[in-house]
Amino acid sequence: MGNSKTRFKTFNKDEAIKLVEPFARVEGPILLALQKIQDEFGYVDRDAVEIIAQVCNVSIAEVHGVLTYYTDFRTTPSALIDVKVCVAEACQSLGSRKLVNDVSQALNTKMHSQSVDETVQLNQVFCLGNCALAPAVMVDHKLIGRATGEKVLKEVEKKKKEYL
Ligand code: FES
């Protein structure tokens, strides 16, 4: 998988250690440290798992357990923009199946894949906590209610302008 278009920094161990160190003395450091790593590098590198374990004095298994429990964490480099389409019950009852097709077409991307130009990663998720405004889509951290392919495309274009 390519990673030529990304707004994230390239993973490096020294920087990862510096990012994780402030969490060494807080309670429940693993989740916070993983979030910090992902915010900075766009994903959690395998080396980051070891770094968190060492710096926070926890086992690799514990870090791995948290990493794999939360579906939001990525273990491979991220595309420029993350698009998540909710396919849980409330959204399904309001057309998320069609929405998946519409969004895939609008972004020229298959589900669970990156677009050819590596700018968009499209995934499905189960509930974005926005059931009242189903169907819901998340474009990076922006939640879109009553989503349509058009609305999603518009937000993606906006993000591209912001990032590139
Ligand atoms: S079911 Fe889609 S946001 Fe909750």
CSV table of C-alpha atoms and ligand atoms in Angstrom, one decimal:
chain,number,residue,atom,x,y,z
A,1,MET,CA,0.0,0.0,0.0
A,2,GLY,CA,1.4,3.4,-0.9
A,3,ASN,CA,1.7,6.3,1.4
A,4,SER,CA,2.9,9.1,-0.8
A,5,LYS,CA,0.0,11.5,0.1
A,6,THR,CA,-0.4,11.9,3.7
A,7,ARG,CA,-0.7,14.8,6.1
A,8,PHE,CA,1.0,12.8,8.9
A,9,LYS,CA,4.7,12.8,9.8
A,10,THR,CA,6.8,9.8,8.9
A,11,PHE,CA,7.1,7.4,11.8
A,12,ASN,CA,10.4,7.7,13.7
A,13,LYS,CA,11.3,6.1,17.0
A,14,ASP,CA,12.9,9.0,18.7
A,15,GLU,CA,9.9,11.2,18.1
A,16,ALA,CA,7.6,8.4,19.2
A,17,ILE,CA,9.5,8.1,22.5
A,18,LYS,CA,9.2,11.8,23.1
A,19,LEU,CA,5.5,11.7,22.4
A,20,VAL,CA,4.9,8.8,24.7
A,21,GLU,CA,7.0,10.0,27.6
A,22,PRO,CA,4.5,12.4,29.1
A,23,PHE,CA,2.1,9.5,29.5
A,24,ALA,CA,4.5,7.4,31.6
A,25,ARG,CA,3.3,8.7,34.9
A,26,VAL,CA,-0.5,9.1,34.2
A,27,GLU,CA,-3.1,6.5,35.0
A,28,GLY,CA,-4.2,4.3,32.1
A,29,PRO,CA,-1.5,5.5,29.8
A,30,ILE,CA,-1.9,3.0,27.0
A,31,LEU,CA,-5.0,4.4,25.3
A,32,LEU,CA,-3.7,8.0,25.5
A,33,ALA,CA,-0.3,7.1,24.2
A,34,LEU,CA,-1.8,5.1,21.3
A,35,GLN,CA,-4.0,8.1,20.4
A,36,LYS,CA,-1.1,10.4,20.5
A,37,ILE,CA,1.0,8.2,18.2
A,38,GLN,CA,-1.9,7.8,15.7
A,39,ASP,CA,-2.6,11.6,15.7
A,40,GLU,CA,1.0,12.3,14.9
A,41,PHE,CA,1.8,9.5,12.4
A,42,GLY,CA,-1.6,8.5,11.2
A,43,TYR,CA,-1.2,4.9,12.4
A,44,VAL,CA,0.4,2.9,15.1
A,45,ASP,CA,3.7,1.4,13.9
A,46,ARG,CA,4.7,-2.0,15.3
A,47,ASP,CA,7.7,-0.3,16.9
A,48,ALA,CA,5.4,2.2,18.7
A,49,VAL,CA,3.8,-0.7,20.5
A,50,GLU,CA,7.2,-1.7,22.0
A,51,ILE,CA,8.0,1.9,22.8
A,52,ILE,CA,4.7,2.4,24.7
A,53,ALA,CA,5.3,-0.8,26.6
A,54,GLN,CA,8.8,0.2,27.6
A,55,VAL,CA,8.2,3.9,28.4
A,56,CYS,CA,4.9,3.2,30.3
A,57,ASN,CA,6.2,0.1,32.0
A,58,VAL,CA,3.4,-2.2,30.7
A,59,SER,CA,3.6,-5.4,28.7
A,60,ILE,CA,3.5,-5.5,25.0
A,61,ALA,CA,0.5,-7.8,25.3
A,62,GLU,CA,-1.4,-5.1,27.2
A,63,VAL,CA,-0.6,-2.5,24.5
A,64,HIS,CA,-1.5,-4.9,21.8
A,65,GLY,CA,-4.8,-5.7,23.6
A,66,VAL,CA,-5.9,-2.0,23.6
A,67,LEU,CA,-4.7,-1.5,20.1
A,68,THR,CA,-6.7,-4.3,18.7
A,69,TYR,CA,-9.8,-3.7,20.9
A,70,TYR,CA,-10.5,-0.2,19.4
A,71,THR,CA,-11.3,-0.4,15.7
A,72,ASP,CA,-10.3,3.2,15.3
A,73,PHE,CA,-6.6,2.4,15.5
A,74,ARG,CA,-4.8,1.7,12.3
A,75,THR,CA,-1.7,-0.4,12.1
A,76,THR,CA,-0.8,0.6,8.5
A,77,PRO,CA,0.0,4.1,7.2
A,78,SER,CA,-3.0,6.2,6.6
A,79,ALA,CA,-4.2,7.8,3.4
A,80,LEU,CA,-4.7,11.6,3.4
A,81,ILE,CA,-8.4,11.5,4.3
A,82,ASP,CA,-10.3,8.8,6.2
A,83,VAL,CA,-13.9,8.3,5.2
A,84,LYS,CA,-16.1,6.0,7.4
A,85,VAL,CA,-19.6,5.1,6.4
A,86,CYS,CA,-21.8,3.8,9.2
A,87,VAL,CA,-23.6,0.5,8.3
A,88,ALA,CA,-25.1,-0.2,11.7
A,89,GLU,CA,-28.9,-0.7,12.2
A,90,ALA,CA,-30.2,2.9,12.3
A,91,CYS,CA,-28.2,3.9,9.3
A,92,GLN,CA,-29.0,0.7,7.4
A,93,SER,CA,-32.7,1.4,7.9
A,94,LEU,CA,-32.2,4.8,6.3
A,95,GLY,CA,-30.2,3.7,3.3
A,96,SER,CA,-26.6,3.2,4.2
A,97,ARG,CA,-26.3,0.3,1.8
A,98,LYS,CA,-27.1,2.6,-1.1
A,99,LEU,CA,-24.9,5.2,0.5
A,100,VAL,CA,-21.9,2.9,0.5
A,101,ASN,CA,-22.4,2.5,-3.3
A,102,ASP,CA,-22.9,6.2,-3.8
A,103,VAL,CA,-19.8,7.2,-1.7
A,104,SER,CA,-17.7,4.5,-3.4
A,105,GLN,CA,-18.7,5.9,-6.8
A,106,ALA,CA,-18.3,9.5,-5.8
A,107,LEU,CA,-14.8,8.9,-4.4
A,108,ASN,CA,-13.9,6.3,-7.0
A,109,THR,CA,-12.8,4.0,-4.2
A,110,LYS,CA,-13.9,0.5,-3.0
A,111,MET,CA,-14.8,-0.2,0.5
A,112,HIS,CA,-11.8,-1.0,2.8
A,113,SER,CA,-9.5,0.4,0.1
A,114,GLN,CA,-7.6,3.5,-0.8
A,115,SER,CA,-8.4,5.5,-3.8
A,116,VAL,CA,-6.1,5.1,-6.8
A,117,ASP,CA,-4.5,8.5,-6.1
A,118,GLU,CA,-4.0,7.4,-2.4
A,119,THR,CA,-5.9,10.4,-1.1
A,120,VAL,CA,-8.9,8.6,0.4
A,121,GLN,CA,-9.3,5.5,2.6
A,122,LEU,CA,-12.8,4.3,2.7
A,123,ASN,CA,-14.1,2.0,5.5
A,124,GLN,CA,-17.4,1.0,7.0
A,125,VAL,CA,-18.0,1.3,10.7
A,126,PHE,CA,-20.7,0.3,13.2
A,127,CYS,CA,-22.3,3.4,14.7
A,128,LEU,CA,-20.8,6.8,14.8
A,129,GLY,CA,-23.1,7.9,17.6
A,130,ASN,CA,-25.2,10.0,15.2
A,131,CYS,CA,-28.1,7.7,14.7
A,132,ALA,CA,-30.7,10.5,14.9
A,133,LEU,CA,-29.2,11.9,11.8
A,134,ALA,CA,-28.7,8.7,9.9
A,135,PRO,CA,-27.3,7.7,7.6
A,136,ALA,CA,-24.0,9.0,9.0
A,137,VAL,CA,-20.5,9.4,7.6
A,138,MET,CA,-17.3,10.6,9.2
A,139,VAL,CA,-14.8,12.4,7.0
A,140,ASP,CA,-11.7,12.6,9.3
A,141,HIS,CA,-13.2,14.1,12.4
A,142,LYS,CA,-16.1,15.8,10.7
A,143,LEU,CA,-19.5,14.0,11.2
A,144,ILE,CA,-21.9,14.3,8.3
A,145,GLY,CA,-25.6,13.5,9.1
A,146,ARG,CA,-28.2,12.6,6.5
A,147,ALA,CA,-25.2,11.8,4.4
A,148,THR,CA,-25.3,11.5,0.6
A,149,GLY,CA,-22.5,10.7,-1.9
A,150,GLU,CA,-22.5,14.4,-2.9
A,151,LYS,CA,-22.2,15.7,0.6
A,152,VAL,CA,-19.3,13.4,1.3
A,153,LEU,CA,-17.5,14.3,-1.9
A,154,LYS,CA,-17.9,18.0,-1.0
A,155,GLU,CA,-16.3,17.5,2.4
A,156,VAL,CA,-13.5,15.4,0.9
A,157,GLU,CA,-12.7,18.1,-1.6
A,158,LYS,CA,-12.7,20.6,1.2
A,159,LYS,CA,-10.2,18.5,3.2
A,160,LYS,CA,-8.0,18.0,0.2
A,161,LYS,CA,-7.7,21.8,-0.2
A,162,GLU,CA,-7.0,22.1,3.4
A,163,TYR,CA,-4.2,19.4,3.5
A,164,LEU,CA,-2.5,19.7,0.1
B,1,FES,S1,-26.3,3.5,13.5
B,1,FES,FE1,-25.2,4.9,12.2
B,1,FES,S2,-24.7,6.5,13.5
B,1,FES,FE2,-25.6,5.0,14.9
